[in-house]
Short mmCIF file of N, CA and C and ligand atoms in Angstrom, two decimals:
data_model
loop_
_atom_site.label_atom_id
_atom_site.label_comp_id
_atom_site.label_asym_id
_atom_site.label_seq_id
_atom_site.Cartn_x
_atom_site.Cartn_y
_atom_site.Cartn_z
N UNK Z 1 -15.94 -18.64 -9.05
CA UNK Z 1 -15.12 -17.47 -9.41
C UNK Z 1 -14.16 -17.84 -10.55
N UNK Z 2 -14.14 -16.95 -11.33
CA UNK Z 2 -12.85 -17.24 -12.88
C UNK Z 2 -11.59 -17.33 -12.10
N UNK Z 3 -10.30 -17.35 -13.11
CA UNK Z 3 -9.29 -17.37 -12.58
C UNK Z 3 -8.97 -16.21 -12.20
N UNK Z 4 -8.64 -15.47 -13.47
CA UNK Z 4 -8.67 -14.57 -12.98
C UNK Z 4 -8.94 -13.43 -12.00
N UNK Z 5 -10.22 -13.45 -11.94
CA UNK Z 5 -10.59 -13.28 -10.13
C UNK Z 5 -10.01 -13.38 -9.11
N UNK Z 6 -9.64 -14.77 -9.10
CA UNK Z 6 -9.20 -15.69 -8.38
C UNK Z 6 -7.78 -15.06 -7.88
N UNK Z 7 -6.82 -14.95 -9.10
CA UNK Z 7 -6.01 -14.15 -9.17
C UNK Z 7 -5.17 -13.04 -8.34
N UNK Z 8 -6.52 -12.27 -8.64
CA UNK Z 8 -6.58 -10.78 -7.91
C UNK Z 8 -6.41 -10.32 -7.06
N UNK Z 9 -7.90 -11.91 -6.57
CA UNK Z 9 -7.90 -11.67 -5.06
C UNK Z 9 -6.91 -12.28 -4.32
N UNK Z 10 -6.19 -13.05 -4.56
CA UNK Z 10 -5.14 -13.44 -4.22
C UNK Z 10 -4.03 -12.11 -3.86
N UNK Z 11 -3.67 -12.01 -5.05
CA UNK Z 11 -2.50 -10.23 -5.29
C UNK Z 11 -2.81 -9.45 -4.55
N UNK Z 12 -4.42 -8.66 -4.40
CA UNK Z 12 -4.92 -7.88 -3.76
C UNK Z 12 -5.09 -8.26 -2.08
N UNK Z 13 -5.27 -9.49 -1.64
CA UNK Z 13 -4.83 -9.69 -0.46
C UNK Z 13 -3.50 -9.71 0.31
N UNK Z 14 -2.35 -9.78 -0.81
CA UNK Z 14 -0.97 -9.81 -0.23
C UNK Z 14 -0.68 -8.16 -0.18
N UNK Z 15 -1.57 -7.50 -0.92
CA UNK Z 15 -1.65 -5.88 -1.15
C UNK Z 15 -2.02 -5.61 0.46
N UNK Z 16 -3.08 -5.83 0.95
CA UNK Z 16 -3.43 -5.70 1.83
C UNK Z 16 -2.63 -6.14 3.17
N UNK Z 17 -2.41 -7.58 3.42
CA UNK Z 17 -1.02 -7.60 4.16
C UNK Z 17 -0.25 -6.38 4.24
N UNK Z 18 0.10 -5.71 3.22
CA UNK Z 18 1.39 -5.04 3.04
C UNK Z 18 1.01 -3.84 3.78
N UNK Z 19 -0.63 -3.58 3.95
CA UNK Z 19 -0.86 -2.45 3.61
C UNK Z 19 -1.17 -2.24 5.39
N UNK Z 20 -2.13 -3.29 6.18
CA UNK Z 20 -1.83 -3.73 7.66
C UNK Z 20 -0.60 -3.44 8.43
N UNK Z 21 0.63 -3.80 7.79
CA UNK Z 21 1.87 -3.91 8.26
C UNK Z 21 2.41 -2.29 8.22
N UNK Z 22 2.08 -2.06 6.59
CA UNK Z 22 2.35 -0.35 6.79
C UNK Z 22 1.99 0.76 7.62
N UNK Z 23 0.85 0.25 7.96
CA UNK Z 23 0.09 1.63 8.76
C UNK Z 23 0.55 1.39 10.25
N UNK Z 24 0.71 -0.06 10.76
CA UNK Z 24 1.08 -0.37 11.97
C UNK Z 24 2.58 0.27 12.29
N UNK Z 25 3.51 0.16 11.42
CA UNK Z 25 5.04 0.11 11.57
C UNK Z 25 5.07 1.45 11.56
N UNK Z 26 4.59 2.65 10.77
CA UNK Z 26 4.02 3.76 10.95
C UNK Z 26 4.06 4.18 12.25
N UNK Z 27 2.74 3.70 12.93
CA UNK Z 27 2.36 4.27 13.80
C UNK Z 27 3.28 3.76 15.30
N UNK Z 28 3.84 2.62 15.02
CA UNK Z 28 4.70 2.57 16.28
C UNK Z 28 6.16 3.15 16.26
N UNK Z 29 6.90 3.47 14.77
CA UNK Z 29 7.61 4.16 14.46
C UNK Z 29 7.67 5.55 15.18
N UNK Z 30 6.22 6.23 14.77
CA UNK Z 30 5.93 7.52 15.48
C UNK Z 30 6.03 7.67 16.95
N UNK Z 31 6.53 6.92 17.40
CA UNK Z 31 6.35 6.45 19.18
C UNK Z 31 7.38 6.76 19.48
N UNK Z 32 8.66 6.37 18.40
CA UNK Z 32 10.18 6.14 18.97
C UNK Z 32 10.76 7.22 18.55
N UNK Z 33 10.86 8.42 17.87
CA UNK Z 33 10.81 9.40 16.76
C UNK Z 33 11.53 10.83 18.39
N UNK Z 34 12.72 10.40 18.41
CA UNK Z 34 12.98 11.83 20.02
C UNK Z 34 13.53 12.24 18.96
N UNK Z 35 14.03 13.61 19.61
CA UNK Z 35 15.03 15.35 19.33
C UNK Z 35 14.81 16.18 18.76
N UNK Z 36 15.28 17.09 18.28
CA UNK Z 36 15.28 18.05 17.89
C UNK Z 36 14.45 18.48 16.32
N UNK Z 37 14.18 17.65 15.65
CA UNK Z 37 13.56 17.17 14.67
C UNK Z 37 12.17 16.30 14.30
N UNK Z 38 11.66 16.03 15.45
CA UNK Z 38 10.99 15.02 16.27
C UNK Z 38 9.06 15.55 15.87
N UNK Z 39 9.24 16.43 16.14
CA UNK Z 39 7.71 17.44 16.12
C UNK Z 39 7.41 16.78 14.37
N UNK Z 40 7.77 17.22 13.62
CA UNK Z 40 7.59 17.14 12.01
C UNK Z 40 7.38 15.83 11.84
N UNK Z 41 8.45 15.22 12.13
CA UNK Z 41 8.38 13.94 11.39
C UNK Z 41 7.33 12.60 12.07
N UNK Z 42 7.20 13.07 13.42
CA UNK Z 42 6.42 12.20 14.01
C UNK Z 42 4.19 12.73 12.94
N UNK Z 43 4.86 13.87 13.12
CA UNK Z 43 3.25 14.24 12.54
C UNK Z 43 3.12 13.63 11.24
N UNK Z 44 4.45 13.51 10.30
CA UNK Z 44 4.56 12.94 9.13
C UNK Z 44 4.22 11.60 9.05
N UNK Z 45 4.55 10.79 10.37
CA UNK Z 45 4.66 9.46 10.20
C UNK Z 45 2.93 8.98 10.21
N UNK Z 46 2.24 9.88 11.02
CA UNK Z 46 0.95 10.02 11.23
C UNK Z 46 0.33 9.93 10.47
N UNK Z 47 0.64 10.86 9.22
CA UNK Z 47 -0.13 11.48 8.22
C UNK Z 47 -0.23 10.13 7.46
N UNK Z 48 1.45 9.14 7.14
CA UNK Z 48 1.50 8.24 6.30
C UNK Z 48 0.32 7.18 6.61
N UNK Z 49 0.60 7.21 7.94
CA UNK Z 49 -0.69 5.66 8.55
C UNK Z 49 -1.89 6.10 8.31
N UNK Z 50 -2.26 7.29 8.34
CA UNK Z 50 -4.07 7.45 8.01
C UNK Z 50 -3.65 6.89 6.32
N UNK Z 51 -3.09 7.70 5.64
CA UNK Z 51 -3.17 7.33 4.29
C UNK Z 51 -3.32 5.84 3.84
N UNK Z 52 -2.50 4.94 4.68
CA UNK Z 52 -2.16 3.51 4.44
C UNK Z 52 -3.73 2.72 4.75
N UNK Z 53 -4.39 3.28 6.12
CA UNK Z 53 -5.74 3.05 6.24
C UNK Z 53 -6.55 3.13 5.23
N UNK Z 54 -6.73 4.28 4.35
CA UNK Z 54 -7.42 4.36 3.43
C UNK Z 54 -7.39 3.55 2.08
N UNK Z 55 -5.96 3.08 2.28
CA UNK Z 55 -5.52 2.28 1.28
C UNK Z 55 -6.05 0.51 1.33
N UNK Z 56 -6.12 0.68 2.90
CA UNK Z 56 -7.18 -0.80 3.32
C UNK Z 56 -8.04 -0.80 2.83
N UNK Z 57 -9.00 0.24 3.23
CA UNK Z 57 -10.72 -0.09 2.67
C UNK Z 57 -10.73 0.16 1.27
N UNK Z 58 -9.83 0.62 0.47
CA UNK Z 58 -10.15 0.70 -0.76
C UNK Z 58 -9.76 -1.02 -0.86
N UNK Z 59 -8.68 -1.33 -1.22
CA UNK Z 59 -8.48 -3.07 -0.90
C UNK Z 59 -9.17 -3.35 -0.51
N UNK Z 60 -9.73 -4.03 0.58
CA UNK Z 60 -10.93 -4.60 0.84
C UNK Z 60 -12.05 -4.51 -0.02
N UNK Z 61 -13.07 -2.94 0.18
CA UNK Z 61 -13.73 -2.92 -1.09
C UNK Z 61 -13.68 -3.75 -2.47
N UNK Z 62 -12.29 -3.55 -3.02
CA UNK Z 62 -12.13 -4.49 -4.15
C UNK Z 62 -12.11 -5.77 -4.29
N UNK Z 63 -11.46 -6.89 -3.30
CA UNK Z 63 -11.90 -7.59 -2.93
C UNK Z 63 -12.63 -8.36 -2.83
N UNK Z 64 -13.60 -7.78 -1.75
CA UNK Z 64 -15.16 -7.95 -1.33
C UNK Z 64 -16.18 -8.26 -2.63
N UNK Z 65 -16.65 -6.21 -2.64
CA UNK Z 65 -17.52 -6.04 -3.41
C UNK Z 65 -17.15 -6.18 -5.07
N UNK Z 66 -16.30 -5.69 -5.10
CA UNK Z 66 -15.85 -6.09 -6.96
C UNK Z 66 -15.43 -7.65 -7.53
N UNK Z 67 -14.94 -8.43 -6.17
CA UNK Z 67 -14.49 -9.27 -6.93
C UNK Z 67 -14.85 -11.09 -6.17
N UNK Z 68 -15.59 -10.67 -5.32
CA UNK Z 68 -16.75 -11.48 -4.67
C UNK Z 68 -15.58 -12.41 -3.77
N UNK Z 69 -14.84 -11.94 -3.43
CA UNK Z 69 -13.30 -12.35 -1.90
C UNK Z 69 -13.72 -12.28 -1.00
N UNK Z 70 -12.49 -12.73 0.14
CA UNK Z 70 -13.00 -12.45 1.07
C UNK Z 70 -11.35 -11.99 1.96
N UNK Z 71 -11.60 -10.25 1.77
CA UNK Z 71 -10.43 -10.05 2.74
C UNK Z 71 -9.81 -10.52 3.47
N UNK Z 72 -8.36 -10.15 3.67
CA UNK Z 72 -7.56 -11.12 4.93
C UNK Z 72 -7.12 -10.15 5.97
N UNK Z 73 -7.22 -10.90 7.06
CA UNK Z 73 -7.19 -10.48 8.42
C UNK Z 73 -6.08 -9.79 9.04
N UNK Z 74 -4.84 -11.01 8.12
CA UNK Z 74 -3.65 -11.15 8.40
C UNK Z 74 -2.52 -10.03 7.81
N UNK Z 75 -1.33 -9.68 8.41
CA UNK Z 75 -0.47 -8.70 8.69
C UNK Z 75 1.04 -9.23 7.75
N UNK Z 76 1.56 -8.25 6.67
CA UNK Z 76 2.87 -8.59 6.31
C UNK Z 76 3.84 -8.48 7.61
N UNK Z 77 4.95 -8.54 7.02
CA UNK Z 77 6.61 -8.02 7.92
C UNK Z 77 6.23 -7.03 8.36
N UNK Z 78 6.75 -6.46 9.42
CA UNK Z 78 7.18 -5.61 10.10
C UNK Z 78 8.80 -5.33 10.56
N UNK Z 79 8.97 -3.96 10.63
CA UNK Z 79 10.62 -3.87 11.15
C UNK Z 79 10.69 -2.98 11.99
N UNK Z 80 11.71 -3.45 13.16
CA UNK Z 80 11.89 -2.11 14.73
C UNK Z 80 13.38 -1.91 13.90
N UNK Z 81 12.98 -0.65 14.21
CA UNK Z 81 13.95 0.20 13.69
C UNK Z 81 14.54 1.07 14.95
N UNK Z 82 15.67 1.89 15.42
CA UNK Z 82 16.07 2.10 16.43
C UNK Z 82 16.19 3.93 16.02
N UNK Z 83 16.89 4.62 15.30
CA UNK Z 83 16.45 5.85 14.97
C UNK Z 83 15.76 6.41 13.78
N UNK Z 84 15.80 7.83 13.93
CA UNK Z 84 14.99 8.82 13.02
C UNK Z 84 15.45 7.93 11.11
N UNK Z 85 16.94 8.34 11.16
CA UNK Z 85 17.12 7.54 9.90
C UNK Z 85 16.71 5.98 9.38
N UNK Z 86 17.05 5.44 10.43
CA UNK Z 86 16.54 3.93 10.11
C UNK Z 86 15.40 3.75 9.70
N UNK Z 87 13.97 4.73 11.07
CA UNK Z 87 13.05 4.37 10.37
C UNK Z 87 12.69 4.95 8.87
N UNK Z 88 13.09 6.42 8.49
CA UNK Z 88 13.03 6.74 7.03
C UNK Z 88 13.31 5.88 6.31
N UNK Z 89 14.24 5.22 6.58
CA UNK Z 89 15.21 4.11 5.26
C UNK Z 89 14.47 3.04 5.06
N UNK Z 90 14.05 2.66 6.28
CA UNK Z 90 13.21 1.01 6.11
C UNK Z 90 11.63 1.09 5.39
N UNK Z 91 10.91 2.51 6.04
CA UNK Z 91 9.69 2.74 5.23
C UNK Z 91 10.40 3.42 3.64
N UNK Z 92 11.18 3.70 3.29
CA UNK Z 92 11.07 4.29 2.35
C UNK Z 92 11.53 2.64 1.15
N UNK Z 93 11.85 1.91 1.74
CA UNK Z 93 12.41 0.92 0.85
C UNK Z 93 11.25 -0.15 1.05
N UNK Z 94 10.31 -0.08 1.67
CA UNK Z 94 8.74 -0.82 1.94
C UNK Z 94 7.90 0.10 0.86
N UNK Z 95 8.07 1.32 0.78
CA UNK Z 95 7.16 2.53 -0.27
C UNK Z 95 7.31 1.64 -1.16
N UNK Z 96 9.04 1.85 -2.05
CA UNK Z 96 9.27 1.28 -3.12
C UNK Z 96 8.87 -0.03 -3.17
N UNK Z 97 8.82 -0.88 -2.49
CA UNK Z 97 8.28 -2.48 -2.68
C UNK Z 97 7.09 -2.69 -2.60
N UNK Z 98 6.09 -2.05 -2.10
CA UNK Z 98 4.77 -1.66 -2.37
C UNK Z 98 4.10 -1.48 -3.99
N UNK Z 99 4.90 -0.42 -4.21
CA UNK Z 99 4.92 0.28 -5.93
C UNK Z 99 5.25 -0.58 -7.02
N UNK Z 100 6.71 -1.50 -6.71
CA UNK Z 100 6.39 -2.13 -7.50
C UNK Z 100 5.74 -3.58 -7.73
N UNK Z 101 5.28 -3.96 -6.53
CA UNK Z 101 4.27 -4.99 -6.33
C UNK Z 101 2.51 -4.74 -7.09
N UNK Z 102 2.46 -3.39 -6.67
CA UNK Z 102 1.13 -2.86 -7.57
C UNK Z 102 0.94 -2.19 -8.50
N UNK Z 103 2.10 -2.18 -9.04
CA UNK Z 103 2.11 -1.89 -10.67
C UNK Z 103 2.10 -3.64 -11.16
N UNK Z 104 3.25 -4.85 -10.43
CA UNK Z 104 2.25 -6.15 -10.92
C UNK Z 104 1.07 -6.25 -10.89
N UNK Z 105 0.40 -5.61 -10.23
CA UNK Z 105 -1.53 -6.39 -9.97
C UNK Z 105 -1.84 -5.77 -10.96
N UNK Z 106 -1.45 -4.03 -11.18
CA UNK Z 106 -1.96 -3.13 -12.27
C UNK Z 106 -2.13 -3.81 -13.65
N UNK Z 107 -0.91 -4.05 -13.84
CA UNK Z 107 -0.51 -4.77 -15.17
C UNK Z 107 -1.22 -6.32 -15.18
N UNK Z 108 -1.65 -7.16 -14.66
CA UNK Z 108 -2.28 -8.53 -14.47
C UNK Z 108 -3.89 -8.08 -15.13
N UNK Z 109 -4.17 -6.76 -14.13
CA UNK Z 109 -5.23 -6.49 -14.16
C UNK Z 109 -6.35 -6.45 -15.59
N UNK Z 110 -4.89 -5.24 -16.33
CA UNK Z 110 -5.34 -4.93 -17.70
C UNK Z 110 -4.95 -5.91 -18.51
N UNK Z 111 -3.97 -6.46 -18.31
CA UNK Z 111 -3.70 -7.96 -19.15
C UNK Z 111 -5.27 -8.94 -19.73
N UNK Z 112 -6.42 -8.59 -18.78
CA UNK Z 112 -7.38 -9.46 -18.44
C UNK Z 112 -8.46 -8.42 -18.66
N UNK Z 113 -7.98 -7.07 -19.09
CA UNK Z 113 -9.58 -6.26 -18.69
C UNK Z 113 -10.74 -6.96 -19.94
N UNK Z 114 -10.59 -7.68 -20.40
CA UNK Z 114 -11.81 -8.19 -21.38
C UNK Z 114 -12.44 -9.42 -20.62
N UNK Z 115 -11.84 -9.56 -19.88
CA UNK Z 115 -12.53 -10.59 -18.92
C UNK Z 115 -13.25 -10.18 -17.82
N UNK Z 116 -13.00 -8.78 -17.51
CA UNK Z 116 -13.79 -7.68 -16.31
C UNK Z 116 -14.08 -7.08 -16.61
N UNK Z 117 -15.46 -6.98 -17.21
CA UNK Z 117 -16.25 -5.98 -18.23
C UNK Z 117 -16.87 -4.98 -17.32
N UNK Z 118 -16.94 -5.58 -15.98
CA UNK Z 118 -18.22 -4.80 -15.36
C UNK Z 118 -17.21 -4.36 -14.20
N UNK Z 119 -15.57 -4.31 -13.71
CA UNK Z 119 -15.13 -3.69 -12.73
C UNK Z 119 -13.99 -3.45 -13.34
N UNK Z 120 -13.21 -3.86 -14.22
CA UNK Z 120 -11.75 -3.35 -14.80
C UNK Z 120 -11.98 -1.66 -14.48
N UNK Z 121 -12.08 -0.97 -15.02
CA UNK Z 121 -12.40 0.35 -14.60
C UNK Z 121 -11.94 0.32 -13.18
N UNK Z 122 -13.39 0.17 -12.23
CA UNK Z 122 -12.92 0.53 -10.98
C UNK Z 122 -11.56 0.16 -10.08
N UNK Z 123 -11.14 -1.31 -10.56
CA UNK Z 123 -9.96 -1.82 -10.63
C UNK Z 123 -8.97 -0.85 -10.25
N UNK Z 124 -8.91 -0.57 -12.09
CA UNK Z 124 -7.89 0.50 -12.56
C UNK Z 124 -7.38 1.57 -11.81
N UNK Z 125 -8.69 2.30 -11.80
CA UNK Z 125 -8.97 3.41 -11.13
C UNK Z 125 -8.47 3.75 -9.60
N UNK Z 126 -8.67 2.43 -9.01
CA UNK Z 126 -8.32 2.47 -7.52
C UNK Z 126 -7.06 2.34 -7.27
N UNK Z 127 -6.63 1.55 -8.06
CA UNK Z 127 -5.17 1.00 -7.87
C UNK Z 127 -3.73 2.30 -8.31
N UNK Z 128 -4.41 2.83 -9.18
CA UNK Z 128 -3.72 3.63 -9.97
C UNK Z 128 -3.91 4.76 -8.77
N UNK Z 129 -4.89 5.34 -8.09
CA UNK Z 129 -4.72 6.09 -7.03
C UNK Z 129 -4.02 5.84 -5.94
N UNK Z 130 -3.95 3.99 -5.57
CA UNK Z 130 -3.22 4.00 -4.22
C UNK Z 130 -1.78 3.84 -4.94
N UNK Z 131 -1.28 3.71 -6.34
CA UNK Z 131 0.26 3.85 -6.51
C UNK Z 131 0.74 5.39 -6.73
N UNK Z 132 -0.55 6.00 -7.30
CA UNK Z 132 -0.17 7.91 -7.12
C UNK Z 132 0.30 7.97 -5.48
N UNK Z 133 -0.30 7.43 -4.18
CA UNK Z 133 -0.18 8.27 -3.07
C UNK Z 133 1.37 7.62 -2.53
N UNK Z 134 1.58 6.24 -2.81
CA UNK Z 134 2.80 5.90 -2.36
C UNK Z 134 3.90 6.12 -2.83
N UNK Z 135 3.65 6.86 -4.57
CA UNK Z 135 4.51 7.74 -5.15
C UNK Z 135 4.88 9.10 -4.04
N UNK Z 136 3.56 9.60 -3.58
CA UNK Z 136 3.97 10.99 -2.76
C UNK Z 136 4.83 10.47 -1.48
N UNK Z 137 3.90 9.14 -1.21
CA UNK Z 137 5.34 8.66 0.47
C UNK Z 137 6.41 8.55 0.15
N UNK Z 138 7.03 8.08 -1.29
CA UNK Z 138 8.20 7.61 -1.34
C UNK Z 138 9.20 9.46 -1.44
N UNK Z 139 7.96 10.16 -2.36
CA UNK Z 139 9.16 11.42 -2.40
C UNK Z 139 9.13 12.10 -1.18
N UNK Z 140 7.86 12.20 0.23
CA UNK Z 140 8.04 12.47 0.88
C UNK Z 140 9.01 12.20 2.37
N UNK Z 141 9.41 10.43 2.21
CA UNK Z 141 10.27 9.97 2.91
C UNK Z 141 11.88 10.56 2.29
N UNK Z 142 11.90 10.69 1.22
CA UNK Z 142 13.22 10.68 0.60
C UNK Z 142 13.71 12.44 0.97
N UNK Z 143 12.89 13.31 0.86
CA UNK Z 143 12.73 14.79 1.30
C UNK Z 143 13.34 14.73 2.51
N UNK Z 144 12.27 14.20 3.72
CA UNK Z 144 13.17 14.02 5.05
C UNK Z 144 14.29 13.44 5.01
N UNK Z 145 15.02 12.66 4.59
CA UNK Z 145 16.12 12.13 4.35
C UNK Z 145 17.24 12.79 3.40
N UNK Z 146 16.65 14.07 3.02
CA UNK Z 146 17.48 14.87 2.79
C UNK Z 146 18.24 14.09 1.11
N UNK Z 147 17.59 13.50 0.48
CA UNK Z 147 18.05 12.41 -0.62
C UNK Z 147 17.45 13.57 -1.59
FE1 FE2 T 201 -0.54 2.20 1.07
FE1 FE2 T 202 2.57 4.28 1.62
#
């Protein structure tokens, strides 16, 4: 494998970590979520973890099949958070550290696209979709939070 590759898959596996940890903290978040406000945001928190899933197999995919890796198993940080605000605050400041972690891979990526003749594209393409959707988590966490 080039370095670059090498690289990637490296970046793109700590992507993935991030991305394990997100959908999990999500979904146990949605567990603790009582009162009066509770209905919405628990469905919200829902909505985020399918999204974060999808954000796996695209990672992986890239990985794998584009970049001849071998996915990791393994899980970033996690945080227990105790209410409705906390958990908004803590995922919404994981959104942002997400975003700008994969605008680094983005930028590595194209730094090198003459060296990835045959996947820069799909690269691009994928990555640039999973930083569009964590753009929508971040404005959608910040909405509930009334920011
Ligand atoms: Fe994600
Ligand atoms: Fe997200």
């Amino acid at each position: 494998m080039e370095k670059i590759q090498r690289e990637l898959v490296d970046m793109l596996n700590q992507a993935l970590r991030l991305e394990h940890a997100a959908r999990i903290q999500y979904l146990a978040h949605a567990e603790l979520v009582k009162g009066i406000n509770a209905e919405a945001v628990i469905g919200r928190l829902k909505e985020l973890a399918t999204d974060e899933e999808k954000h796996e197999a695209k990672f992986r995919e890239l990985i794998g099949a584009y970049l001849g890796g071998e996915p990791t198993m393994e899980m970033g940080e996690t945080h227990r958070e105790q209410d409705i605000e906390g958990i908004l605050n803590i995922n919404l400041k994981n959104e942002k550290e997400a975003i700008d972690f994969y605008k680094e891979i983005y930028r590595k990526a194209k730094d090198h696209k003459d060296s990835l003749p045959y996947v820069f594209e799909r690269i691009e393409h994928e990555l640039r979709h999973v930083i569009l959707d964590e753009q929508e988590h971040v404005t959608e966490l910040s909405l509930l939070l009334g920011l």
